[in-house]
Amino acid sequence: MSRKSITCTGKVSKTPLTEYESEAEALEGAQFAFVRYGQRNVPYRCKQCGLWHLSPANRQTPSSTCGVCQGQDGRPKASYASQQDAERRAEILQREQGLQLRAYPCDYGGWHLTKG
Ligand SMILES: [Zn+2]
Ligand SMILES: [Zn+2]
């Protein structure tokens, strides 16, 4: 069983998140969403309400790679369609990996992230 949270809303969707009592329940919900909608979701424990919600596994913003620019590791840089996409990605990376990144427009179209 699941219900809509009254405390938590999705950052992107702005609609109430579905809440689950346990991880097992959330996993079931994730499985359901995958079968029904083909969406991959991962359960996480919410710090705000202490219950479980689902987060899209592909919440990384859509990106492609730049055909021109390379990162320091020599691999093509990820390219984002808009500044907003790039900044959203930067936020996730900061939260998850503590990276300080900022978005800048690529000379060849799209947006990249760079350190500092
Ligand atoms: Zn919550
Ligand atoms: Zn580029």
mmCIF file of N, CA and C and ligand atoms in Angstrom:
data_model
loop_
_atom_site.group_PDB
_atom_site.id
_atom_site.type_symbol
_atom_site.label_atom_id
_atom_site.label_comp_id
_atom_site.label_asym_id
_atom_site.label_seq_id
_atom_site.Cartn_x
_atom_site.Cartn_y
_atom_site.Cartn_z
ATOM 1 N N MET A 1 0.853 -1.196 0.000
ATOM 2 C CA MET A 1 0.000 0.000 0.000
ATOM 3 C C MET A 1 0.884 1.240 0.000
ATOM 4 N N SER A 2 0.437 2.218 -0.708
ATOM 5 C CA SER A 2 1.185 3.461 -0.731
ATOM 6 C C SER A 2 0.196 4.609 -0.708
ATOM 7 N N ARG A 3 0.704 5.758 -0.315
ATOM 8 C CA ARG A 3 -0.138 6.949 -0.346
ATOM 9 C C ARG A 3 0.728 8.164 -0.624
ATOM 10 N N LYS A 4 0.056 9.242 -0.879
ATOM 11 C CA LYS A 4 0.787 10.458 -1.195
ATOM 12 C C LYS A 4 1.239 11.144 0.077
ATOM 13 N N SER A 5 2.440 11.606 0.052
ATOM 14 C CA SER A 5 2.993 12.299 1.203
ATOM 15 C C SER A 5 2.332 13.665 1.371
ATOM 16 N N ILE A 6 2.139 14.061 2.628
ATOM 17 C CA ILE A 6 1.623 15.418 2.848
ATOM 18 C C ILE A 6 2.770 16.371 3.187
ATOM 19 N N THR A 7 3.944 15.821 3.404
ATOM 20 C CA THR A 7 5.073 16.682 3.772
ATOM 21 C C THR A 7 6.061 16.887 2.640
ATOM 22 N N CYS A 8 6.096 15.930 1.702
ATOM 23 C CA CYS A 8 7.174 15.965 0.725
ATOM 24 C C CYS A 8 6.630 16.043 -0.694
ATOM 25 N N THR A 9 7.229 16.927 -1.471
ATOM 26 C CA THR A 9 6.856 17.023 -2.877
ATOM 27 C C THR A 9 8.101 16.840 -3.743
ATOM 28 N N GLY A 10 7.867 16.396 -4.954
ATOM 29 C CA GLY A 10 8.977 16.185 -5.877
ATOM 30 C C GLY A 10 9.612 17.506 -6.270
ATOM 31 N N LYS A 11 10.952 17.503 -6.341
ATOM 32 C CA LYS A 11 11.675 18.720 -6.708
ATOM 33 C C LYS A 11 11.314 19.152 -8.123
ATOM 34 N N VAL A 12 11.151 18.181 -8.992
ATOM 35 C CA VAL A 12 10.907 18.488 -10.393
ATOM 36 C C VAL A 12 9.411 18.552 -10.688
ATOM 37 N N SER A 13 8.684 17.546 -10.190
ATOM 38 C CA SER A 13 7.271 17.440 -10.553
ATOM 39 C C SER A 13 6.387 18.394 -9.755
ATOM 40 N N LYS A 14 6.880 18.802 -8.555
ATOM 41 C CA LYS A 14 6.103 19.681 -7.662
ATOM 42 C C LYS A 14 4.797 19.031 -7.192
ATOM 43 N N THR A 15 4.696 17.731 -7.348
ATOM 44 C CA THR A 15 3.519 17.032 -6.862
ATOM 45 C C THR A 15 3.928 16.185 -5.663
ATOM 46 N N PRO A 16 2.961 15.840 -4.799
ATOM 47 C CA PRO A 16 3.310 15.061 -3.609
ATOM 48 C C PRO A 16 3.987 13.739 -3.980
ATOM 49 N N LEU A 17 5.010 13.397 -3.232
ATOM 50 C CA LEU A 17 5.693 12.127 -3.450
ATOM 51 C C LEU A 17 4.862 10.997 -2.872
ATOM 52 N N THR A 18 5.006 9.830 -3.461
ATOM 53 C CA THR A 18 4.389 8.658 -2.878
ATOM 54 C C THR A 18 5.248 8.197 -1.713
ATOM 55 N N GLU A 19 4.622 7.871 -0.596
ATOM 56 C CA GLU A 19 5.411 7.433 0.548
ATOM 57 C C GLU A 19 5.135 5.977 0.876
ATOM 58 N N TYR A 20 6.155 5.307 1.340
ATOM 59 C CA TYR A 20 6.077 3.890 1.683
ATOM 60 C C TYR A 20 6.574 3.716 3.113
ATOM 61 N N GLU A 21 5.991 2.721 3.795
ATOM 62 C CA GLU A 21 6.353 2.478 5.190
ATOM 63 C C GLU A 21 7.722 1.842 5.328
ATOM 64 N N SER A 22 8.114 1.073 4.333
ATOM 65 C CA SER A 22 9.355 0.321 4.452
ATOM 66 C C SER A 22 10.057 0.251 3.104
ATOM 67 N N GLU A 23 11.306 -0.149 3.162
ATOM 68 C CA GLU A 23 12.065 -0.280 1.932
ATOM 69 C C GLU A 23 11.453 -1.351 1.032
ATOM 70 N N ALA A 24 11.008 -2.448 1.654
ATOM 71 C CA ALA A 24 10.421 -3.528 0.869
ATOM 72 C C ALA A 24 9.194 -3.033 0.107
ATOM 73 N N GLU A 25 8.398 -2.236 0.789
ATOM 74 C CA GLU A 25 7.207 -1.675 0.155
ATOM 75 C C GLU A 25 7.591 -0.751 -0.998
ATOM 76 N N ALA A 26 8.609 0.049 -0.759
ATOM 77 C CA ALA A 26 9.060 0.978 -1.794
ATOM 78 C C ALA A 26 9.581 0.221 -3.006
ATOM 79 N N LEU A 27 10.300 -0.877 -2.726
ATOM 80 C CA LEU A 27 10.823 -1.691 -3.819
ATOM 81 C C LEU A 27 9.691 -2.267 -4.661
ATOM 82 N N GLU A 28 8.650 -2.665 -3.971
ATOM 83 C CA GLU A 28 7.481 -3.182 -4.674
ATOM 84 C C GLU A 28 6.878 -2.101 -5.573
ATOM 85 N N GLY A 29 6.806 -0.890 -5.015
ATOM 86 C CA GLY A 29 6.291 0.229 -5.787
ATOM 87 C C GLY A 29 7.161 0.514 -6.996
ATOM 88 N N ALA A 30 8.469 0.381 -6.803
ATOM 89 C CA ALA A 30 9.410 0.622 -7.899
ATOM 90 C C ALA A 30 9.210 -0.410 -9.001
ATOM 91 N N GLN A 31 9.004 -1.644 -8.565
ATOM 92 C CA GLN A 31 8.803 -2.726 -9.516
ATOM 93 C C GLN A 31 7.525 -2.492 -10.318
ATOM 94 N N PHE A 32 6.514 -2.061 -9.611
ATOM 95 C CA PHE A 32 5.228 -1.780 -10.244
ATOM 96 C C PHE A 32 5.392 -0.694 -11.306
ATOM 97 N N ALA A 33 6.091 0.368 -10.942
ATOM 98 C CA ALA A 33 6.272 1.483 -11.874
ATOM 99 C C ALA A 33 7.055 1.036 -13.107
ATOM 100 N N PHE A 34 7.976 0.112 -12.876
ATOM 101 C CA PHE A 34 8.787 -0.343 -13.999
ATOM 102 C C PHE A 34 7.943 -1.185 -14.954
ATOM 103 N N VAL A 35 7.145 -2.092 -14.385
ATOM 104 C CA VAL A 35 6.303 -2.950 -15.208
ATOM 105 C C VAL A 35 5.252 -2.120 -15.934
ATOM 106 N N ARG A 36 4.677 -1.203 -15.197
ATOM 107 C CA ARG A 36 3.557 -0.430 -15.719
ATOM 108 C C ARG A 36 3.997 0.677 -16.670
ATOM 109 N N TYR A 37 5.043 1.407 -16.280
ATOM 110 C CA TYR A 37 5.416 2.599 -17.053
ATOM 111 C C TYR A 37 6.823 2.505 -17.661
ATOM 112 N N GLY A 38 7.524 1.426 -17.344
ATOM 113 C CA GLY A 38 8.894 1.304 -17.849
ATOM 114 C C GLY A 38 9.852 2.293 -17.212
ATOM 115 N N GLN A 39 9.487 2.792 -16.026
ATOM 116 C CA GLN A 39 10.364 3.740 -15.327
ATOM 117 C C GLN A 39 11.213 3.008 -14.303
ATOM 118 N N ARG A 40 12.474 3.322 -14.272
ATOM 119 C CA ARG A 40 13.337 2.755 -13.241
ATOM 120 C C ARG A 40 13.405 3.715 -12.062
ATOM 121 N N ASN A 41 13.061 3.197 -10.903
ATOM 122 C CA ASN A 41 13.100 4.018 -9.699
ATOM 123 C C ASN A 41 13.907 3.321 -8.626
ATOM 124 N N VAL A 42 14.532 4.127 -7.793
ATOM 125 C CA VAL A 42 15.250 3.555 -6.658
ATOM 126 C C VAL A 42 14.684 4.123 -5.364
ATOM 127 N N PRO A 43 14.411 3.241 -4.391
ATOM 128 C CA PRO A 43 13.890 3.711 -3.108
ATOM 129 C C PRO A 43 14.967 4.437 -2.311
ATOM 130 N N TYR A 44 14.561 5.457 -1.594
ATOM 131 C CA TYR A 44 15.490 6.091 -0.666
ATOM 132 C C TYR A 44 14.725 6.509 0.565
ATOM 133 N N ARG A 45 15.432 6.533 1.688
ATOM 134 C CA ARG A 45 14.787 6.949 2.925
ATOM 135 C C ARG A 45 14.827 8.461 3.017
ATOM 136 N N CYS A 46 13.655 9.022 3.238
ATOM 137 C CA CYS A 46 13.531 10.473 3.244
ATOM 138 C C CYS A 46 13.991 11.037 4.583
ATOM 139 N N LYS A 47 14.833 12.059 4.530
ATOM 140 C CA LYS A 47 15.300 12.675 5.774
ATOM 141 C C LYS A 47 14.214 13.521 6.393
ATOM 142 N N GLN A 48 13.302 13.978 5.571
ATOM 143 C CA GLN A 48 12.280 14.898 6.061
ATOM 144 C C GLN A 48 11.173 14.169 6.821
ATOM 145 N N CYS A 49 10.636 13.118 6.228
ATOM 146 C CA CYS A 49 9.500 12.451 6.867
ATOM 147 C C CYS A 49 9.871 11.088 7.454
ATOM 148 N N GLY A 50 11.057 10.588 7.159
ATOM 149 C CA GLY A 50 11.476 9.311 7.717
ATOM 150 C C GLY A 50 10.885 8.108 7.013
ATOM 151 N N LEU A 51 10.021 8.346 6.032
ATOM 152 C CA LEU A 51 9.454 7.245 5.257
ATOM 153 C C LEU A 51 10.258 7.063 3.977
ATOM 154 N N TRP A 52 9.758 6.182 3.136
ATOM 155 C CA TRP A 52 10.487 5.891 1.907
ATOM 156 C C TRP A 52 9.792 6.507 0.702
ATOM 157 N N HIS A 53 10.567 7.046 -0.194
ATOM 158 C CA HIS A 53 10.057 7.524 -1.471
ATOM 159 C C HIS A 53 10.839 6.851 -2.590
ATOM 160 N N LEU A 54 10.374 7.105 -3.804
ATOM 161 C CA LEU A 54 11.103 6.607 -4.964
ATOM 162 C C LEU A 54 11.720 7.775 -5.720
ATOM 163 N N SER A 55 12.888 7.531 -6.221
ATOM 164 C CA SER A 55 13.562 8.531 -7.033
ATOM 165 C C SER A 55 13.897 7.890 -8.372
ATOM 166 N N PRO A 56 13.625 8.589 -9.464
ATOM 167 C CA PRO A 56 13.919 7.996 -10.763
ATOM 168 C C PRO A 56 15.400 7.648 -10.871
ATOM 169 N N ALA A 57 15.693 6.447 -11.370
ATOM 170 C CA ALA A 57 17.079 6.034 -11.485
ATOM 171 C C ALA A 57 17.812 6.897 -12.490
ATOM 172 N N ASN A 58 17.080 7.447 -13.428
ATOM 173 C CA ASN A 58 17.720 8.268 -14.462
ATOM 174 C C ASN A 58 17.539 9.744 -14.158
ATOM 175 N N ARG A 59 17.544 10.089 -12.834
ATOM 176 C CA ARG A 59 17.298 11.479 -12.504
ATOM 177 C C ARG A 59 18.457 12.365 -12.947
ATOM 178 N N GLN A 60 19.553 11.744 -13.310
ATOM 179 C CA GLN A 60 20.574 12.528 -13.981
ATOM 180 C C GLN A 60 19.903 13.179 -15.170
ATOM 181 N N THR A 61 20.125 14.440 -15.301
ATOM 182 C CA THR A 61 19.488 15.170 -16.389
ATOM 183 C C THR A 61 19.993 14.645 -17.726
ATOM 184 N N PRO A 62 19.168 14.712 -18.731
ATOM 185 C CA PRO A 62 19.588 14.173 -20.014
ATOM 186 C C PRO A 62 20.823 14.909 -20.525
ATOM 187 N N SER A 63 21.773 14.166 -20.977
ATOM 188 C CA SER A 63 22.970 14.799 -21.510
ATOM 189 C C SER A 63 23.524 13.961 -22.642
ATOM 190 N N SER A 64 24.292 14.583 -23.468
ATOM 191 C CA SER A 64 25.018 13.861 -24.491
ATOM 192 C C SER A 64 26.482 14.256 -24.311
ATOM 193 N N THR A 65 27.332 13.820 -25.174
ATOM 194 C CA THR A 65 28.723 14.235 -25.056
ATOM 195 C C THR A 65 29.061 15.218 -26.166
ATOM 196 N N CYS A 66 29.937 16.127 -25.822
ATOM 197 C CA CYS A 66 30.347 17.154 -26.774
ATOM 198 C C CYS A 66 31.337 16.537 -27.763
ATOM 199 N N GLY A 67 31.154 16.846 -29.030
ATOM 200 C CA GLY A 67 32.047 16.290 -30.030
ATOM 201 C C GLY A 67 33.399 16.983 -30.076
ATOM 202 N N VAL A 68 33.520 18.096 -29.364
ATOM 203 C CA VAL A 68 34.727 18.902 -29.482
ATOM 204 C C VAL A 68 35.542 18.920 -28.186
ATOM 205 N N CYS A 69 34.845 19.143 -27.066
ATOM 206 C CA CYS A 69 35.556 19.390 -25.814
ATOM 207 C C CYS A 69 35.863 18.102 -25.058
ATOM 208 N N GLN A 70 37.032 18.082 -24.432
ATOM 209 C CA GLN A 70 37.409 16.965 -23.588
ATOM 210 C C GLN A 70 37.676 17.451 -22.181
ATOM 211 N N GLY A 71 37.382 16.576 -21.222
ATOM 212 C CA GLY A 71 37.690 16.890 -19.837
ATOM 213 C C GLY A 71 39.151 16.600 -19.557
ATOM 214 N N GLN A 72 39.554 16.827 -18.297
ATOM 215 C CA GLN A 72 40.945 16.596 -17.923
ATOM 216 C C GLN A 72 41.338 15.137 -18.074
ATOM 217 N N ASP A 73 40.348 14.264 -17.991
ATOM 218 C CA ASP A 73 40.647 12.838 -18.119
ATOM 219 C C ASP A 73 40.719 12.405 -19.588
ATOM 220 N N GLY A 74 40.562 13.347 -20.488
ATOM 221 C CA GLY A 74 40.694 13.030 -21.900
ATOM 222 C C GLY A 74 39.432 12.469 -22.535
ATOM 223 N N ARG A 75 38.373 12.365 -21.724
ATOM 224 C CA ARG A 75 37.115 11.862 -22.282
ATOM 225 C C ARG A 75 36.247 13.026 -22.726
ATOM 226 N N PRO A 76 35.372 12.777 -23.690
ATOM 227 C CA PRO A 76 34.488 13.863 -24.135
ATOM 228 C C PRO A 76 33.685 14.402 -22.968
ATOM 229 N N LYS A 77 33.534 15.702 -22.921
ATOM 230 C CA LYS A 77 32.756 16.315 -21.846
ATOM 231 C C LYS A 77 31.270 16.073 -22.061
ATOM 232 N N ALA A 78 30.554 15.919 -20.945
ATOM 233 C CA ALA A 78 29.103 15.818 -21.032
ATOM 234 C C ALA A 78 28.547 17.163 -21.464
ATOM 235 N N SER A 79 27.564 17.119 -22.316
ATOM 236 C CA SER A 79 26.968 18.343 -22.829
ATOM 237 C C SER A 79 25.491 18.359 -22.442
ATOM 238 N N TYR A 80 25.037 19.493 -21.908
ATOM 239 C CA TYR A 80 23.652 19.613 -21.471
ATOM 240 C C TYR A 80 22.913 20.580 -22.379
ATOM 241 N N ALA A 81 21.640 20.311 -22.528
ATOM 242 C CA ALA A 81 20.860 21.080 -23.495
ATOM 243 C C ALA A 81 20.662 22.528 -23.066
ATOM 244 N N SER A 82 20.572 22.737 -21.760
ATOM 245 C CA SER A 82 20.305 24.090 -21.286
ATOM 246 C C SER A 82 21.093 24.352 -20.017
ATOM 247 N N GLN A 83 21.209 25.613 -19.676
ATOM 248 C CA GLN A 83 21.884 25.990 -18.442
ATOM 249 C C GLN A 83 21.205 25.339 -17.241
ATOM 250 N N GLN A 84 19.873 25.292 -17.314
ATOM 251 C CA GLN A 84 19.111 24.711 -16.219
ATOM 252 C C GLN A 84 19.471 23.239 -16.019
ATOM 253 N N ASP A 85 19.548 22.506 -17.122
ATOM 254 C CA ASP A 85 19.916 21.095 -17.047
ATOM 255 C C ASP A 85 21.298 20.931 -16.432
ATOM 256 N N ALA A 86 22.223 21.758 -16.897
ATOM 257 C CA ALA A 86 23.591 21.664 -16.414
ATOM 258 C C ALA A 86 23.652 21.976 -14.922
ATOM 259 N N GLU A 87 22.912 22.989 -14.505
ATOM 260 C CA GLU A 87 22.957 23.368 -13.095
ATOM 261 C C GLU A 87 22.280 22.343 -12.198
ATOM 262 N N ARG A 88 21.253 21.694 -12.740
ATOM 263 C CA ARG A 88 20.594 20.653 -11.977
ATOM 264 C C ARG A 88 21.572 19.497 -11.745
ATOM 265 N N ARG A 89 22.314 19.193 -12.786
ATOM 266 C CA ARG A 89 23.311 18.129 -12.685
ATOM 267 C C ARG A 89 24.401 18.508 -11.678
ATOM 268 N N ALA A 90 24.792 19.772 -11.716
ATOM 269 C CA ALA A 90 25.823 20.246 -10.800
ATOM 270 C C ALA A 90 25.350 20.107 -9.354
ATOM 271 N N GLU A 91 24.083 20.372 -9.140
ATOM 272 C CA GLU A 91 23.503 20.257 -7.801
ATOM 273 C C GLU A 91 23.584 18.823 -7.296
ATOM 274 N N ILE A 92 23.240 17.885 -8.176
ATOM 275 C CA ILE A 92 23.262 16.471 -7.809
ATOM 276 C C ILE A 92 24.689 16.053 -7.478
ATOM 277 N N LEU A 93 25.628 16.473 -8.313
ATOM 278 C CA LEU A 93 27.021 16.100 -8.098
ATOM 279 C C LEU A 93 27.563 16.707 -6.808
ATOM 280 N N GLN A 94 27.098 17.892 -6.507
ATOM 281 C CA GLN A 94 27.554 18.518 -5.272
ATOM 282 C C GLN A 94 27.034 17.748 -4.067
ATOM 283 N N ARG A 95 25.754 17.381 -4.154
ATOM 284 C CA ARG A 95 25.133 16.673 -3.053
ATOM 285 C C ARG A 95 25.772 15.303 -2.870
ATOM 286 N N GLU A 96 25.973 14.603 -3.977
ATOM 287 C CA GLU A 96 26.403 13.213 -3.881
ATOM 288 C C GLU A 96 27.909 13.065 -3.774
ATOM 289 N N GLN A 97 28.655 13.966 -4.379
ATOM 290 C CA GLN A 97 30.102 13.794 -4.399
ATOM 291 C C GLN A 97 30.859 14.994 -3.857
ATOM 292 N N GLY A 98 30.126 16.013 -3.427
ATOM 293 C CA GLY A 98 30.769 17.184 -2.864
ATOM 294 C C GLY A 98 31.548 18.003 -3.881
ATOM 295 N N LEU A 99 31.225 17.843 -5.145
ATOM 296 C CA LEU A 99 31.942 18.580 -6.185
ATOM 297 C C LEU A 99 31.382 19.984 -6.340
ATOM 298 N N GLN A 100 32.266 20.932 -6.523
ATOM 299 C CA GLN A 100 31.850 22.313 -6.779
ATOM 300 C C GLN A 100 31.966 22.564 -8.273
ATOM 301 N N LEU A 101 30.851 22.615 -8.935
ATOM 302 C CA LEU A 101 30.883 22.778 -10.383
ATOM 303 C C LEU A 101 30.028 23.956 -10.799
ATOM 304 N N ARG A 102 30.428 24.561 -11.892
ATOM 305 C CA ARG A 102 29.564 25.607 -12.422
ATOM 306 C C ARG A 102 29.345 25.371 -13.923
ATOM 307 N N ALA A 103 28.212 25.861 -14.381
ATOM 308 C CA ALA A 103 27.843 25.656 -15.778
ATOM 309 C C ALA A 103 28.402 26.779 -16.634
ATOM 310 N N TYR A 104 28.824 26.437 -17.808
ATOM 311 C CA TYR A 104 29.227 27.471 -18.769
ATOM 312 C C TYR A 104 28.840 27.013 -20.169
ATOM 313 N N PRO A 105 28.520 27.969 -21.027
ATOM 314 C CA PRO A 105 28.082 27.597 -22.371
ATOM 315 C C PRO A 105 29.271 27.166 -23.230
ATOM 316 N N CYS A 106 29.076 26.099 -23.979
ATOM 317 C CA CYS A 106 30.114 25.623 -24.890
ATOM 318 C C CYS A 106 30.096 26.455 -26.168
ATOM 319 N N ASP A 107 31.270 26.712 -26.696
ATOM 320 C CA ASP A 107 31.357 27.469 -27.958
ATOM 321 C C ASP A 107 30.668 26.741 -29.104
ATOM 322 N N TYR A 108 30.508 25.440 -28.924
ATOM 323 C CA TYR A 108 29.957 24.639 -30.025
ATOM 324 C C TYR A 108 28.522 24.204 -29.761
ATOM 325 N N GLY A 109 27.896 24.838 -28.808
ATOM 326 C CA GLY A 109 26.504 24.521 -28.497
ATOM 327 C C GLY A 109 26.405 23.683 -27.241
ATOM 328 N N GLY A 110 25.318 23.860 -26.504
ATOM 329 C CA GLY A 110 25.140 23.117 -25.265
ATOM 330 C C GLY A 110 25.890 23.747 -24.115
ATOM 331 N N TRP A 111 25.814 23.092 -22.978
ATOM 332 C CA TRP A 111 26.420 23.595 -21.755
ATOM 333 C C TRP A 111 27.310 22.526 -21.147
ATOM 334 N N HIS A 112 28.387 22.960 -20.519
ATOM 335 C CA HIS A 112 29.271 22.042 -19.818
ATOM 336 C C HIS A 112 29.355 22.434 -18.354
ATOM 337 N N LEU A 113 29.945 21.543 -17.581
ATOM 338 C CA LEU A 113 30.244 21.854 -16.186
ATOM 339 C C LEU A 113 31.753 21.900 -16.018
ATOM 340 N N THR A 114 32.195 22.813 -15.195
ATOM 341 C CA THR A 114 33.619 22.886 -14.915
ATOM 342 C C THR A 114 33.827 23.131 -13.434
ATOM 343 N N LYS A 115 34.988 22.740 -12.939
ATOM 344 C CA LYS A 115 35.286 22.916 -11.516
ATOM 345 C C LYS A 115 35.565 24.369 -11.195
ATOM 346 N N GLY A 116 35.201 24.742 -9.987
ATOM 347 C CA GLY A 116 35.572 26.070 -9.489
ATOM 348 C C GLY A 116 34.597 27.157 -9.851
HETATM 349 ZN ZN ZN B 1 9.548 12.489 2.699
HETATM 350 ZN ZN ZN B 2 31.915 21.600 -25.892
#
